[in-house]
Amino acid sequence: MASEKLLKELNDHFNFELLSAYHYMAMAAYCSSENMNGFAHYFVEQAKEEYEHGMKFYQFINDMGGRVIPRAIEEPKNDYSSFLEVFKEALDHEEQVTVKIYELLDLAREENNYPTIQFLQWFVEEQLEEENSMKDIIFVLEGIDGNFQGLYLLDKELGSRQ
Ligand SMILES: [Fe+2]
Ligand SMILES: [Fe+2]
């Protein structure tokens, strides 16, 4: 079992993962509107991943005897003026998720809630990967500096993401 407080925080995080999916959907839509279908594909895949992360929390909350309460999802950022801005926003969002995972872990530790500590380990690694892949793309985009040929090649590469 978990405390009411821990269950509430887990539920909040379930909702935050869905908000992440919503942010990535908006980023995908922006990239599509700019005819960069590889970038758009990358963010659609990212949105699917965030939904899956949310569902990991959904399953875990059930397993811990809690009940998932889906909350209203706020409007994501929909106005972008460059791909660099999109990826910087994505990195910023991932950093917020990482902080939330660490805070959850701190709470689970305070309560000696071993199943939750164990459950969150996967997310600690996942966040490190997510932040690093965003940083890699930002590094490339800064090098490309708006050059069409560079953007075209990166679009092809991101379009091949599984
Ligand atoms: Fe996530
Ligand atoms: Fe993520």
Coordinates of N, CA and C in Angstrom, one line a residue, residues 49-145:
E49 N 5.0 7.7 -26.8 CA 5.8 7.3 -25.7 C 5.3 7.9 -24.4
E50 N 5.0 9.1 -24.4 CA 4.5 9.8 -23.2 C 3.2 9.2 -22.7
Y51 N 2.3 8.9 -23.7 CA 1.0 8.2 -23.3 C 1.4 6.9 -22.6
E52 N 2.3 6.1 -23.2 CA 2.7 4.8 -22.6 C 3.3 5.1 -21.2
H53 N 4.1 6.1 -21.0 CA 4.6 6.4 -19.6 C 3.4 6.7 -18.7
G54 N 2.4 7.4 -19.1 CA 1.2 7.7 -18.3 C 0.5 6.4 -18.0
M55 N 0.5 5.4 -18.9 CA -0.2 4.2 -18.7 C 0.6 3.3 -17.7
K56 N 1.9 3.5 -17.7 CA 2.7 2.7 -16.7 C 2.3 3.2 -15.3
F57 N 2.1 4.5 -15.1 CA 1.6 5.1 -13.8 C 0.2 4.6 -13.5
Y58 N -0.6 4.5 -14.6 CA -2.0 4.1 -14.5 C -2.0 2.6 -13.9
Q59 N -1.2 1.8 -14.5 CA -1.1 0.4 -14.0 C -0.6 0.3 -12.6
F60 N 0.5 1.1 -12.3 CA 1.1 1.0 -11.0 C 0.2 1.5 -9.9
I61 N -0.5 2.6 -10.2 CA -1.5 3.2 -9.2 C -2.5 2.1 -8.8
N62 N -3.1 1.4 -9.9 CA -4.0 0.3 -9.7 C -3.4 -0.8 -8.8
D63 N -2.2 -1.2 -9.2 CA -1.5 -2.2 -8.5 C -1.3 -1.9 -7.0
M64 N -1.1 -0.6 -6.7 CA -0.9 -0.2 -5.3 C -2.2 0.1 -4.6
G65 N -3.3 -0.3 -5.2 CA -4.6 -0.1 -4.5 C -5.2 1.2 -4.6
G66 N -4.7 2.1 -5.5 CA -5.2 3.5 -5.6 C -6.2 3.5 -6.8
R67 N -6.7 4.7 -7.0 CA -7.6 4.9 -8.2 C -7.1 6.1 -9.0
V68 N -7.0 5.9 -10.3 CA -6.5 6.9 -11.2 C -7.7 7.9 -11.4
I69 N -7.3 9.2 -11.3 CA -8.3 10.3 -11.6 C -7.7 11.1 -12.7
P70 N -8.2 11.0 -14.0 CA -7.8 11.8 -15.0 C -8.3 13.3 -14.8
R71 N -7.3 14.2 -14.9 CA -7.7 15.6 -14.7 C -7.7 16.4 -16.0
A72 N -8.2 17.6 -16.0 CA -8.2 18.4 -17.2 C -6.8 18.7 -17.6
I73 N -6.6 18.6 -18.9 CA -5.2 18.9 -19.4 C -5.1 20.3 -20.0
E74 N -4.2 21.0 -19.5 CA -4.0 22.4 -19.9 C -3.6 22.5 -21.4
E75 N -3.9 23.7 -22.0 CA -3.5 23.9 -23.4 C -2.0 23.9 -23.5
P76 N -1.4 23.2 -24.4 CA 0.1 23.2 -24.6 C 0.5 24.5 -25.3
K77 N 1.8 24.7 -25.4 CA 2.3 25.8 -26.2 C 2.1 25.5 -27.7
N78 N 1.4 26.3 -28.4 CA 1.0 26.1 -29.8 C 1.8 27.0 -30.8
D79 N 2.4 28.1 -30.2 CA 3.0 29.0 -31.1 C 4.5 28.9 -31.1
Y80 N 5.1 28.5 -32.3 CA 6.5 28.4 -32.4 C 7.0 29.1 -33.6
S81 N 8.3 29.6 -33.5 CA 8.8 30.3 -34.7 C 10.0 29.6 -35.3
S82 N 10.5 28.6 -34.7 CA 11.6 27.8 -35.3 C 11.7 26.4 -34.7
F83 N 12.4 25.5 -35.4 CA 12.6 24.1 -34.9 C 13.5 24.1 -33.7
L84 N 14.4 25.1 -33.6 CA 15.3 25.1 -32.5 C 14.5 25.5 -31.2
E85 N 13.5 26.4 -31.4 CA 12.7 26.8 -30.3 C 11.8 25.5 -29.8
V86 N 11.4 24.8 -30.8 CA 10.6 23.6 -30.4 C 11.4 22.6 -29.6
F87 N 12.6 22.3 -30.0 CA 13.5 21.4 -29.3 C 13.9 21.9 -27.9
K88 N 14.1 23.2 -27.9 CA 14.5 23.8 -26.6 C 13.4 23.7 -25.6
E89 N 12.2 23.9 -26.1 CA 11.0 23.7 -25.3 C 10.8 22.3 -24.8
A90 N 11.1 21.3 -25.8 CA 11.0 19.9 -25.4 C 12.0 19.6 -24.3
L91 N 13.2 20.1 -24.4 CA 14.2 19.8 -23.4 C 13.8 20.4 -22.1
D92 N 13.3 21.6 -22.1 CA 12.8 22.3 -20.9 C 11.7 21.4 -20.2
H93 N 10.8 20.9 -21.0 CA 9.7 20.1 -20.5 C 10.2 18.8 -19.9
E94 N 11.2 18.2 -20.6 CA 11.8 16.9 -20.0 C 12.5 17.2 -18.7
E95 N 13.1 18.3 -18.6 CA 13.8 18.7 -17.3 C 12.8 18.8 -16.2
Q96 N 11.6 19.4 -16.5 CA 10.6 19.5 -15.5 C 10.1 18.1 -15.1
V97 N 10.0 17.2 -16.1 CA 9.5 15.8 -15.7 C 10.6 15.2 -14.8
T98 N 11.8 15.4 -15.1 CA 12.9 14.8 -14.3 C 12.8 15.2 -12.9
V99 N 12.6 16.5 -12.7 CA 12.5 17.1 -11.3 C 11.3 16.4 -10.6
K100 N 10.2 16.2 -11.3 CA 9.0 15.6 -10.7 C 9.3 14.1 -10.3
I101 N 10.0 13.4 -11.2 CA 10.4 12.0 -10.9 C 11.3 12.0 -9.6
Y102 N 12.2 12.9 -9.5 CA 13.1 12.9 -8.4 C 12.3 13.2 -7.1
E103 N 11.4 14.2 -7.2 CA 10.6 14.5 -6.0 C 9.7 13.3 -5.6
L104 N 9.2 12.6 -6.6 CA 8.4 11.4 -6.2 C 9.3 10.4 -5.5
L105 N 10.5 10.3 -6.1 CA 11.4 9.3 -5.5 C 11.8 9.7 -4.0
D106 N 12.0 11.0 -3.8 CA 12.3 11.5 -2.4 C 11.1 11.1 -1.5
L107 N 9.9 11.3 -2.0 CA 8.7 11.0 -1.1 C 8.6 9.5 -0.9
A108 N 8.8 8.7 -1.9 CA 8.8 7.2 -1.7 C 9.9 6.8 -0.7
R109 N 11.0 7.4 -0.8 CA 12.1 7.1 0.1 C 11.7 7.5 1.6
E110 N 11.1 8.7 1.7 CA 10.7 9.1 3.1 C 9.8 8.1 3.7
E111 N 8.9 7.5 2.8 CA 7.9 6.6 3.3 C 8.4 5.1 3.3
N112 N 9.6 4.9 2.9 CA 10.1 3.6 2.7 C 9.2 2.7 1.9
N113 N 8.7 3.3 0.8 CA 7.8 2.6 0.0 C 8.6 1.9 -1.2
Y114 N 9.0 0.7 -0.9 CA 10.0 0.0 -1.8 C 9.4 -0.3 -3.2
P115 N 8.1 -0.7 -3.3 CA 7.6 -0.9 -4.7 C 7.7 0.4 -5.5
T116 N 7.4 1.5 -4.9 CA 7.4 2.8 -5.7 C 8.8 3.2 -6.0
I117 N 9.8 3.0 -5.1 CA 11.2 3.3 -5.3 C 11.6 2.5 -6.5
Q118 N 11.3 1.2 -6.5 CA 11.6 0.3 -7.6 C 11.0 0.7 -8.9
F119 N 9.7 1.0 -8.9 CA 8.9 1.4 -10.1 C 9.6 2.7 -10.7
L120 N 10.0 3.6 -9.9 CA 10.6 4.9 -10.4 C 12.0 4.7 -11.0
Q121 N 12.7 3.7 -10.7 CA 14.0 3.5 -11.2 C 14.1 3.6 -12.8
W122 N 13.1 2.9 -13.4 CA 13.0 2.9 -14.8 C 12.9 4.3 -15.4
F123 N 12.1 5.2 -14.7 CA 11.9 6.5 -15.2 C 13.2 7.4 -15.0
V124 N 14.0 7.1 -13.9 CA 15.2 7.8 -13.7 C 16.1 7.7 -15.0
E125 N 16.2 6.4 -15.4 CA 17.1 6.1 -16.6 C 16.5 6.7 -17.9
E126 N 15.2 6.6 -18.0 CA 14.4 7.1 -19.2 C 14.6 8.6 -19.3
Q127 N 14.5 9.3 -18.2 CA 14.7 10.8 -18.2 C 16.1 11.2 -18.7
L128 N 17.1 10.4 -18.2 CA 18.4 10.7 -18.6 C 18.6 10.6 -20.1
E129 N 18.0 9.5 -20.7 CA 18.0 9.2 -22.1 C 17.3 10.3 -22.9
E130 N 16.1 10.7 -22.4 CA 15.3 11.7 -23.0 C 16.0 13.1 -23.1
E131 N 16.5 13.5 -22.0 CA 17.2 14.7 -22.0 C 18.4 14.7 -22.9
N132 N 19.2 13.6 -22.9 CA 20.4 13.5 -23.8 C 20.0 13.5 -25.2
S133 N 18.9 12.9 -25.6 CA 18.6 12.8 -27.0 C 18.1 14.2 -27.5
M134 N 17.4 15.0 -26.6 CA 17.0 16.4 -27.0 C 18.2 17.2 -27.1
K135 N 19.2 17.1 -26.2 CA 20.4 17.9 -26.2 C 21.2 17.6 -27.5
D136 N 21.2 16.4 -27.9 CA 22.0 16.0 -29.2 C 21.3 16.7 -30.4
I137 N 20.0 16.7 -30.4 CA 19.3 17.3 -31.6 C 19.5 18.9 -31.5
I138 N 19.4 19.5 -30.3 CA 19.7 20.9 -30.2 C 21.1 21.3 -30.7
F139 N 22.0 20.4 -30.3 CA 23.4 20.7 -30.7 C 23.5 20.7 -32.3
V140 N 22.9 19.7 -32.9 CA 22.9 19.7 -34.4 C 22.1 20.9 -35.0
L141 N 21.0 21.2 -34.4 CA 20.2 22.3 -35.0 C 20.9 23.6 -34.8
E142 N 21.7 23.8 -33.7 CA 22.5 25.0 -33.6 C 23.6 25.1 -34.7
G143 N 24.1 23.9 -35.0 CA 25.2 23.9 -36.0 C 24.5 24.2 -37.4
I144 N 23.3 23.7 -37.6 CA 22.7 23.9 -38.9 C 22.3 25.3 -39.1
D145 N 21.9 26.0 -38.0 CA 21.7 27.4 -38.0 C 20.7 27.9 -39.1

